[in-house]
Coordinates of C-alpha atoms in Angstrom, one line a residue:
M276 CA 24.4 24.0 26.0
T277 CA 24.0 26.3 23.0
A278 CA 26.5 25.4 20.2
E279 CA 29.0 28.2 19.2
P280 CA 28.1 29.8 16.0
V281 CA 30.6 30.0 13.2
W282 CA 30.6 33.3 11.3
S283 CA 32.0 34.4 8.0
V284 CA 33.8 37.6 8.5
D285 CA 34.8 40.3 5.9
P286 CA 38.6 41.1 6.5
R287 CA 38.1 44.4 4.7
T288 CA 35.7 45.7 7.4
G289 CA 36.0 43.3 10.2
K290 CA 32.3 42.8 10.1
E291 CA 30.3 39.5 10.4
R292 CA 28.9 38.4 7.0
E293 CA 26.7 35.5 7.9
Q294 CA 26.5 32.6 10.3
V295 CA 27.8 29.5 8.3
A296 CA 27.6 26.7 10.8
E297 CA 27.9 25.7 14.4
A298 CA 31.1 24.5 16.0
A299 CA 31.1 20.6 16.3
D300 CA 31.3 19.2 19.9
A301 CA 33.0 15.9 20.6
A302 CA 29.8 13.8 19.7
E303 CA 29.6 15.4 16.3
V304 CA 33.3 15.0 15.7
D305 CA 32.9 11.3 16.7
R306 CA 30.0 10.9 14.2
A307 CA 32.0 12.6 11.4
V308 CA 35.0 10.3 12.0
R309 CA 33.0 7.2 12.1
A310 CA 31.1 8.2 9.0
A311 CA 34.4 8.6 7.2
H312 CA 35.7 5.3 8.5
A313 CA 32.8 3.5 7.3
A314 CA 33.4 4.8 3.9
R315 CA 37.0 3.8 3.6
G316 CA 36.2 0.4 1.9
A317 CA 34.6 2.0 -1.1
L318 CA 37.8 3.9 -1.8
A319 CA 39.6 0.6 -2.4
D320 CA 38.4 1.0 -6.0
R321 CA 41.1 3.0 -7.7
K322 CA 39.0 3.7 -10.7
A323 CA 36.4 5.3 -8.4
R324 CA 39.0 7.3 -6.7
A325 CA 40.3 8.8 -9.9
A326 CA 36.8 9.6 -11.0
L327 CA 36.2 11.3 -7.7
L328 CA 39.3 13.5 -8.1
R329 CA 38.6 14.4 -11.7
G330 CA 34.9 14.9 -10.9
A331 CA 35.7 17.3 -8.0
A332 CA 38.1 19.2 -10.4
G333 CA 35.3 19.6 -12.9
L334 CA 32.8 20.7 -10.4
L335 CA 35.1 23.3 -8.9
D336 CA 35.9 24.6 -12.3
A337 CA 32.2 24.9 -13.1
A338 CA 31.5 26.8 -9.9
R339 CA 34.6 29.2 -10.3
D340 CA 32.8 32.4 -10.1
Q341 CA 31.0 31.3 -7.1
V342 CA 34.0 29.8 -5.4
V343 CA 36.2 32.9 -6.2
E344 CA 33.5 35.3 -5.0
A345 CA 33.1 33.4 -1.7
A346 CA 36.9 33.1 -1.1
D347 CA 37.6 36.8 -1.8
A348 CA 34.8 37.9 0.5
E349 CA 36.4 36.0 3.3
T350 CA 40.1 36.5 2.5
A351 CA 40.5 39.8 0.6
L352 CA 43.1 38.1 -1.5
G353 CA 41.4 39.3 -4.7
P354 CA 39.8 37.6 -7.7
V355 CA 43.0 37.5 -9.9
R356 CA 45.0 35.6 -7.2
L357 CA 42.1 33.4 -6.2
T358 CA 41.3 32.5 -9.7
G359 CA 44.9 31.4 -10.2
E360 CA 44.6 29.5 -7.0
L361 CA 41.5 27.7 -8.0
A362 CA 43.2 26.7 -11.3
R363 CA 46.2 25.3 -9.4
T364 CA 43.8 23.4 -7.1
T365 CA 41.8 21.7 -9.8
A366 CA 45.0 20.9 -11.8
Q367 CA 46.3 19.3 -8.6
L368 CA 43.3 17.1 -8.2
R369 CA 43.6 15.9 -11.8
Y370 CA 47.3 15.4 -11.2
F371 CA 46.6 13.1 -8.3
A372 CA 43.9 11.2 -10.5
D373 CA 46.7 10.6 -12.9
I374 CA 48.9 9.2 -10.2
V375 CA 46.2 6.9 -9.1
D376 CA 45.7 5.6 -12.7
E377 CA 49.5 5.0 -12.9
A378 CA 49.6 3.2 -9.6
A379 CA 53.4 3.5 -9.3
F380 CA 52.7 5.0 -5.8
L381 CA 51.8 1.4 -4.6
D382 CA 55.6 0.7 -4.9
V383 CA 55.0 -3.1 -5.7
R384 CA 58.2 -5.1 -5.0
I385 CA 58.4 -8.9 -5.5
S386 CA 61.3 -11.0 -4.3
R387 CA 61.1 -14.5 -5.7
P388 CA 62.2 -17.4 -3.6
D389 CA 65.9 -18.2 -3.5
P390 CA 67.0 -21.3 -1.7
T391 CA 70.8 -20.6 -2.5
T392 CA 70.9 -17.7 0.1
T393 CA 71.7 -18.0 3.7
P394 CA 69.2 -18.2 5.2
P395 CA 67.0 -19.1 2.1
T396 CA 64.8 -16.2 0.8
P397 CA 61.1 -17.0 1.0
D398 CA 58.5 -15.6 -1.5
L399 CA 58.1 -11.8 -0.5
R400 CA 55.6 -9.5 -2.1
R401 CA 55.4 -5.9 -0.9
M402 CA 53.0 -3.0 -1.6
K403 CA 51.6 0.0 0.1
V404 CA 48.1 0.3 1.6
P405 CA 46.2 3.3 2.8
L406 CA 46.4 4.1 6.6
G407 CA 42.8 5.0 7.2
V408 CA 40.9 8.2 8.1
V409 CA 43.1 11.3 7.7
A410 CA 42.4 14.5 9.5
V411 CA 43.2 17.7 7.4
Y412 CA 43.6 21.0 9.1
A413 CA 43.0 23.7 6.4
A414 CA 45.5 26.7 6.1
S415 CA 44.4 30.4 6.6
N416 CA 46.4 31.8 3.7
F417 CA 45.3 29.4 0.8
P418 CA 41.6 28.9 1.1
L419 CA 41.5 26.5 -1.8
A420 CA 45.0 24.9 -2.5
F421 CA 45.8 24.3 1.1
S422 CA 42.2 24.0 2.4
V423 CA 39.2 21.7 1.9
P424 CA 39.9 20.8 -1.8
G425 CA 43.7 21.2 -1.4
G426 CA 46.8 19.1 -1.6
D427 CA 46.3 17.2 1.8
T428 CA 42.7 16.2 0.8
A429 CA 43.6 15.4 -2.7
S430 CA 46.6 13.2 -1.8
A431 CA 44.8 11.4 0.9
L432 CA 41.9 10.5 -1.3
A433 CA 44.3 9.4 -4.0
A434 CA 45.9 7.1 -1.5
G435 CA 42.5 5.6 -0.6
C436 CA 42.0 7.4 2.7
P437 CA 38.7 9.2 3.5
V438 CA 39.2 12.7 5.1
V439 CA 37.7 14.7 7.8
V440 CA 38.7 18.3 7.2
K441 CA 38.8 20.9 10.1
A442 CA 37.7 24.1 8.4
H443 CA 39.7 27.2 9.0
P444 CA 37.8 29.9 10.8
L445 CA 38.8 32.6 8.4
H446 CA 37.0 31.0 5.4
P447 CA 34.2 28.8 6.7
A448 CA 31.7 29.7 3.9
T449 CA 34.2 28.9 1.2
S450 CA 35.0 25.6 3.1
E451 CA 31.4 24.7 3.2
L452 CA 30.9 25.3 -0.6
C453 CA 34.0 23.4 -1.5
A454 CA 33.1 20.4 0.8
A455 CA 29.6 20.3 -0.8
L456 CA 31.2 20.1 -4.2
L457 CA 33.6 17.3 -3.2
R458 CA 30.9 15.4 -1.6
R459 CA 28.8 15.8 -4.8
A460 CA 31.7 14.5 -6.9
A461 CA 32.0 11.5 -4.6
A462 CA 28.3 10.7 -5.1
E463 CA 28.7 11.1 -8.9
A464 CA 31.6 8.6 -8.9
G465 CA 29.5 6.1 -6.9
L466 CA 31.2 6.6 -3.7
P467 CA 29.7 7.6 -0.3
E468 CA 29.6 11.2 0.3
D469 CA 31.3 10.7 3.7
V470 CA 34.6 10.1 2.0
V471 CA 34.9 13.8 2.7
V472 CA 33.4 15.3 5.9
L473 CA 33.8 18.8 7.2
V474 CA 33.7 20.0 10.8
H475 CA 34.2 23.5 12.3
G476 CA 35.6 24.8 15.6
F477 CA 38.8 25.0 17.6
D478 CA 37.7 22.1 20.1
A479 CA 36.7 19.9 17.0
G480 CA 40.3 20.2 15.9
V481 CA 41.6 19.0 19.1
E482 CA 39.1 16.2 19.3
L483 CA 39.8 15.2 15.8
V484 CA 43.5 14.5 16.4
R485 CA 42.7 12.4 19.5
H486 CA 40.0 10.3 17.8
P487 CA 41.0 6.6 18.0
L488 CA 39.8 6.0 14.3
V489 CA 41.9 8.8 12.9
A490 CA 45.0 7.3 11.4
A491 CA 47.1 10.4 10.3
A492 CA 46.9 14.2 10.1
G493 CA 48.0 16.9 7.9
F494 CA 48.3 20.5 9.1
T495 CA 49.4 23.9 7.7
G496 CA 49.6 26.8 10.1
S497 CA 51.4 28.3 13.1
V498 CA 54.3 26.9 15.0
Q499 CA 52.2 27.1 18.3
G500 CA 49.1 25.6 16.9
G501 CA 50.8 22.8 15.0
R502 CA 53.1 21.9 17.8
A503 CA 50.2 21.5 20.2
L504 CA 48.4 19.2 17.8
F505 CA 51.7 17.3 17.0
D506 CA 52.2 16.8 20.7
A507 CA 48.6 15.5 21.1
A508 CA 49.1 13.1 18.2
A509 CA 52.2 11.8 19.8
A510 CA 50.5 11.5 23.3
R511 CA 47.7 9.2 22.1
P512 CA 47.6 5.6 23.5
V513 CA 48.2 4.7 19.8
P514 CA 50.4 7.6 18.4
I515 CA 49.7 8.6 14.8
P516 CA 51.8 10.3 12.0
F517 CA 51.3 14.1 12.2
H518 CA 52.6 15.9 9.0
G519 CA 52.6 19.6 9.9
E520 CA 53.9 22.5 8.1
L521 CA 54.5 25.1 10.8
G522 CA 56.9 28.0 10.1
S523 CA 59.8 29.3 7.8
L524 CA 62.1 32.2 7.4
N525 CA 63.2 31.1 3.9
P526 CA 66.7 32.7 4.1
V527 CA 68.3 34.2 1.1
V528 CA 72.0 34.7 0.7
I529 CA 73.3 37.3 -1.9
T530 CA 77.0 36.9 -2.7
E531 CA 79.2 39.9 -3.2
A532 CA 79.6 38.9 -7.0
A533 CA 75.8 38.7 -7.5
A534 CA 75.2 42.1 -5.9
E535 CA 77.9 43.7 -8.1
E536 CA 76.5 42.1 -11.1
R537 CA 72.7 42.8 -10.9
A538 CA 71.9 44.5 -7.6
E539 CA 68.8 46.4 -9.0
E540 CA 67.4 43.1 -10.4
I541 CA 67.9 41.4 -7.0
G542 CA 66.3 44.2 -5.0
S543 CA 63.2 44.5 -7.1
G544 CA 62.8 40.7 -7.3
L545 CA 63.1 40.5 -3.5
A546 CA 60.3 43.2 -3.2
A547 CA 58.0 41.3 -5.4
S548 CA 58.5 38.1 -3.7
M549 CA 58.1 39.3 -0.2
T550 CA 55.0 41.3 -0.9
L551 CA 53.2 38.6 -3.0
G552 CA 49.8 37.9 -1.3
M553 CA 50.7 40.7 1.3
G554 CA 53.6 38.6 2.5
Q555 CA 51.2 35.8 3.5
F556 CA 52.9 33.0 1.7
C557 CA 54.7 30.3 3.7
T558 CA 57.6 30.7 1.3
K559 CA 58.0 34.4 1.7
P560 CA 61.7 35.4 1.9
G561 CA 61.8 36.7 5.4
F562 CA 65.5 36.9 6.0
V563 CA 68.3 38.1 3.7
L564 CA 72.0 38.2 4.0
A565 CA 73.5 40.9 1.7
P566 CA 77.0 42.2 1.5
A567 CA 78.0 45.2 3.3
G568 CA 79.4 48.1 1.0
E569 CA 78.5 49.7 -2.2
A570 CA 77.1 46.6 -4.0
G571 CA 74.9 45.7 -1.0
D572 CA 73.8 49.3 -0.8
R573 CA 72.6 49.2 -4.4
V574 CA 70.5 46.0 -3.5
T575 CA 68.8 47.8 -0.5
A576 CA 68.3 51.0 -2.6
A577 CA 66.5 49.0 -5.2
L578 CA 64.5 47.3 -2.5
T579 CA 63.6 50.7 -0.9
E580 CA 62.4 52.0 -4.3
A581 CA 60.3 49.0 -5.1
L582 CA 58.6 48.9 -1.7
G583 CA 58.0 52.6 -1.9
D584 CA 55.9 52.0 -4.9
A585 CA 54.0 49.0 -3.3
E586 CA 50.4 49.3 -2.5
P587 CA 49.1 48.8 1.0
G588 CA 46.8 45.8 1.4
V589 CA 44.4 44.0 3.8
M590 CA 45.7 40.9 5.7
L591 CA 43.5 37.8 6.3
S592 CA 42.3 39.0 9.6
R593 CA 42.5 41.9 12.1
R594 CA 44.2 39.5 14.5
M595 CA 47.0 38.7 11.9
R596 CA 47.2 42.4 11.2
G597 CA 47.7 43.2 14.9
H598 CA 50.4 40.5 15.2
F599 CA 52.2 41.9 12.2
L600 CA 52.1 45.4 13.5
T601 CA 53.3 44.3 17.0
A602 CA 56.2 42.1 15.7
T603 CA 57.6 44.7 13.2
Y604 CA 57.3 47.4 15.8
E605 CA 59.2 45.4 18.4
D606 CA 61.8 44.2 15.9
A607 CA 62.4 47.9 14.8
Q608 CA 63.2 48.8 18.3
V609 CA 66.1 46.3 18.7
E610 CA 69.4 48.2 19.0
G611 CA 71.2 48.2 15.7
V612 CA 68.1 47.8 13.6
T613 CA 66.7 50.4 11.3
A614 CA 63.6 50.6 9.0
P615 CA 64.5 52.2 5.6
V616 CA 60.9 51.5 4.7
H617 CA 58.8 51.0 7.8
P618 CA 56.2 48.3 7.7
G619 CA 53.1 49.5 9.5
S620 CA 49.5 50.6 9.4
A621 CA 48.3 52.3 6.3
S622 CA 44.7 52.6 7.3
P623 CA 42.4 51.1 9.9
E624 CA 42.4 47.8 8.0
A625 CA 45.4 47.9 5.6
V626 CA 49.1 47.5 6.2
A627 CA 52.0 48.9 4.2
P628 CA 55.1 46.7 3.4
G629 CA 58.5 47.4 4.4
F630 CA 61.8 46.0 5.5
L631 CA 64.3 46.2 8.4
L632 CA 68.0 46.5 8.1
T633 CA 70.8 45.5 10.4
D634 CA 74.3 44.0 10.5
A635 CA 75.3 40.4 10.9
A636 CA 77.2 41.4 13.9
V637 CA 73.9 42.4 15.6
L638 CA 72.5 39.0 15.2
L639 CA 75.7 37.3 16.4
D640 CA 75.7 39.5 19.5
G641 CA 72.4 38.1 20.7
A642 CA 69.6 40.1 19.1
R643 CA 68.6 37.0 17.1
H644 CA 66.0 35.9 19.7
T645 CA 63.3 37.8 18.0
L646 CA 64.8 38.9 14.7
L647 CA 65.2 35.4 13.4
Q648 CA 61.5 34.3 13.9
E649 CA 59.0 34.3 11.1
T650 CA 56.8 37.3 10.9
F651 CA 53.6 36.7 8.8
G652 CA 53.1 39.7 6.5
P653 CA 55.0 42.0 4.0
V654 CA 58.2 42.4 5.8
T655 CA 61.7 41.0 5.5
L656 CA 65.0 41.5 7.4
V657 CA 68.1 42.3 5.6
A658 CA 71.4 41.7 7.5
R659 CA 74.7 43.0 6.0
Y660 CA 77.6 40.8 6.3
S661 CA 81.3 41.8 6.2
S662 CA 83.0 38.5 5.6
R663 CA 82.5 35.0 4.4
E664 CA 82.8 33.8 8.0
E665 CA 80.0 36.0 9.1
I666 CA 77.6 34.2 6.6
S667 CA 78.5 31.0 8.1
A668 CA 78.1 32.1 11.7
V669 CA 74.7 33.7 11.0
L670 CA 73.4 30.6 9.1
A671 CA 74.3 28.4 11.9
L672 CA 71.7 30.3 14.0
V673 CA 68.9 29.8 11.4
P674 CA 66.2 27.2 12.1
G675 CA 64.9 24.8 9.6
N676 CA 63.1 26.1 6.6
L677 CA 60.8 25.2 3.6
T678 CA 63.3 27.0 1.3
A679 CA 66.7 28.5 1.0
T680 CA 67.8 30.8 -1.8
L681 CA 71.3 31.6 -3.1
Q682 CA 71.7 34.7 -5.4
A683 CA 75.0 34.1 -7.2
A684 CA 76.9 35.3 -10.1
D685 CA 78.2 33.1 -13.1
E686 CA 81.3 31.4 -12.0
D687 CA 80.8 32.8 -8.5
P688 CA 83.7 31.4 -6.3
E689 CA 81.4 31.3 -3.3
A690 CA 78.5 29.5 -4.8
A691 CA 79.4 25.8 -4.3
S692 CA 80.3 26.2 -0.7
L693 CA 77.3 28.4 0.2
L694 CA 75.0 26.0 -1.6
A695 CA 76.5 23.1 0.6
E696 CA 75.8 25.3 3.7
L697 CA 72.3 26.1 2.7
T698 CA 71.3 22.6 1.9
P699 CA 70.9 21.3 5.5
L700 CA 68.6 24.3 6.3
A701 CA 65.8 23.6 3.9
G702 CA 63.8 21.2 1.8
R703 CA 63.9 23.2 -1.4
I704 CA 67.1 25.1 -2.5
L705 CA 66.8 27.8 -5.2
V706 CA 69.7 29.4 -7.2
N707 CA 68.9 32.9 -8.7
G708 CA 65.1 32.5 -8.3
W709 CA 62.7 33.4 -5.6
P710 CA 60.8 30.9 -3.4
T711 CA 57.2 32.1 -3.6
G712 CA 55.3 29.8 -6.0
V713 CA 55.4 26.1 -5.4
A714 CA 55.0 24.0 -8.6
V715 CA 53.0 20.8 -8.3
A716 CA 55.3 18.3 -9.9
D717 CA 56.9 14.8 -9.4
A718 CA 60.2 16.3 -8.2
Q719 CA 58.8 19.0 -5.9
H720 CA 59.5 18.9 -2.2
H721 CA 57.6 21.3 0.1
G722 CA 58.8 20.5 3.5
G723 CA 62.1 20.9 5.5
P724 CA 63.8 20.6 8.9
Y725 CA 61.8 21.4 11.9
P726 CA 60.0 24.0 12.5
A727 CA 59.3 24.1 8.7
T728 CA 57.6 20.7 9.0
T729 CA 57.3 18.0 11.7
S730 CA 58.3 15.2 9.3
P731 CA 60.5 14.8 6.2
F732 CA 57.7 14.4 3.9
T733 CA 56.3 16.9 1.3
S734 CA 52.8 18.3 1.2
V735 CA 53.1 19.3 -2.6
G736 CA 53.9 17.2 -5.5
G737 CA 53.4 13.4 -6.3
T738 CA 55.3 12.1 -3.4
A739 CA 52.8 13.8 -1.1
I740 CA 50.7 10.8 -1.3
E741 CA 53.4 8.7 0.7
R742 CA 52.3 10.4 4.0
W743 CA 49.0 8.4 3.9
L744 CA 50.4 4.9 3.0
R745 CA 52.2 2.1 4.8
P746 CA 54.1 -0.9 3.3
V747 CA 52.8 -4.5 3.8
T748 CA 54.9 -7.5 2.9
Y749 CA 53.1 -10.9 2.1
Q750 CA 55.3 -13.8 2.7
S751 CA 54.8 -17.3 1.2
T752 CA 51.2 -16.4 0.6
P753 CA 49.2 -18.6 -1.9
E754 CA 48.4 -16.9 -5.1
H755 CA 44.6 -16.9 -4.6
L756 CA 44.9 -15.1 -1.2
L757 CA 47.1 -12.3 -2.7
P758 CA 45.9 -8.8 -3.5
P759 CA 45.5 -8.5 -7.3
E760 CA 48.4 -6.1 -7.5
L761 CA 50.7 -8.9 -6.2
R762 CA 49.6 -11.9 -8.2
D763 CA 51.8 -13.4 -10.8
D764 CA 49.5 -12.5 -13.6
N765 CA 49.2 -8.9 -12.6
P766 CA 45.7 -8.5 -13.7
L767 CA 45.5 -4.8 -12.9
G768 CA 48.8 -4.0 -14.9
V769 CA 50.3 -2.1 -12.1
P770 CA 54.1 -1.2 -12.3
R771 CA 56.2 -3.6 -10.3
H772 CA 59.8 -4.0 -9.3

């Protein structure tokens, strides 16, 4: 049987650029996973892991022009955006190298024997160890930061787990280039190249999550695709953790006092956030509760003006463009919904941003079935509320999210109670900011209640490494049999509790 070709496609024209690879069949996925599994022992050396991560960052930086050119040709995201994304990606690799050096992620805990307790406490020494081979499913909208060299790969390698990456079909050439650089960095660090392996193809993704040597998976994509893989991971004879980021509305609540205080600033800020990257960010504010009346009208007037000045743009693929046009058209047809700036087609390839406007009462009357679903692209839904009670009633209908934002005034009487209502809905809560842009930092959390993510863990920030580790306790174990991290003399100098 002839293998299915994998083509790089120009989203600006819809034309095939080059054949990059062939889709992997079950035998090829098996070879890829087994090769990664065989390399896991070499990753036990934390110094080599840190060298790999820093080396990969250096090679990506050195190949910046080539990487940005390849990614732009396949995504139409533009050199400015992609140069920034590459800088974020290489900084993230170095950040995880620092985490490896520090070794606090091992979470070493030692409980000394205590014969006075009932029952007596034995000698207990606990640390975290890597799970094994991690399957990484690359995202469409971040060809670098959430793809082959992105956060899932960086954190898994930092944990000591080899990775098999399933390339995203919208940027296969970029994936091949980045995988080659990571494999070269592994060799230069004295590690097997197969600590990073790349496969292509839809069927390969399914085979990957089912492979018995895959110990965990990280995914960023659609609810439909992520849920199918999540169910497959759970249905295995030995289920595995599946850390999926699936979908998010990222609701925004604008208080009456905030609208009265700075309506124009809020409207223009919303426009900038929802159109960033042509609305193809997982943190795009896709749903807004604004006050009815004069102050709320000023917000929507500012939003209308800002979107009227926004340039049309090309989305990641024709298929995504088609979904965007269909979803926004159907939502605009719902009774009680208008489109002050109609999102739609601007040319055979481009789309124009816009927003839909309705009343909270429409959502509460049953139209929420389609209106409170994420639409990928440069559109947001603004719902006008007439009372504090309507805000609560609508928020009760909103599913789990990555972010939730409160736009409030100084000394706002509603701020504290609204913040309390937003907190159960999301993993990151913003006050007087906008959710697009996710800093790589120790305190970051990029996750949230389902369907935002399938687990409570984060895919961004230092604690992202915890997804690929499991704790082990050694009880009453002779000193010479203990891992070095748990021995009394602490030869590696790791932090211990």
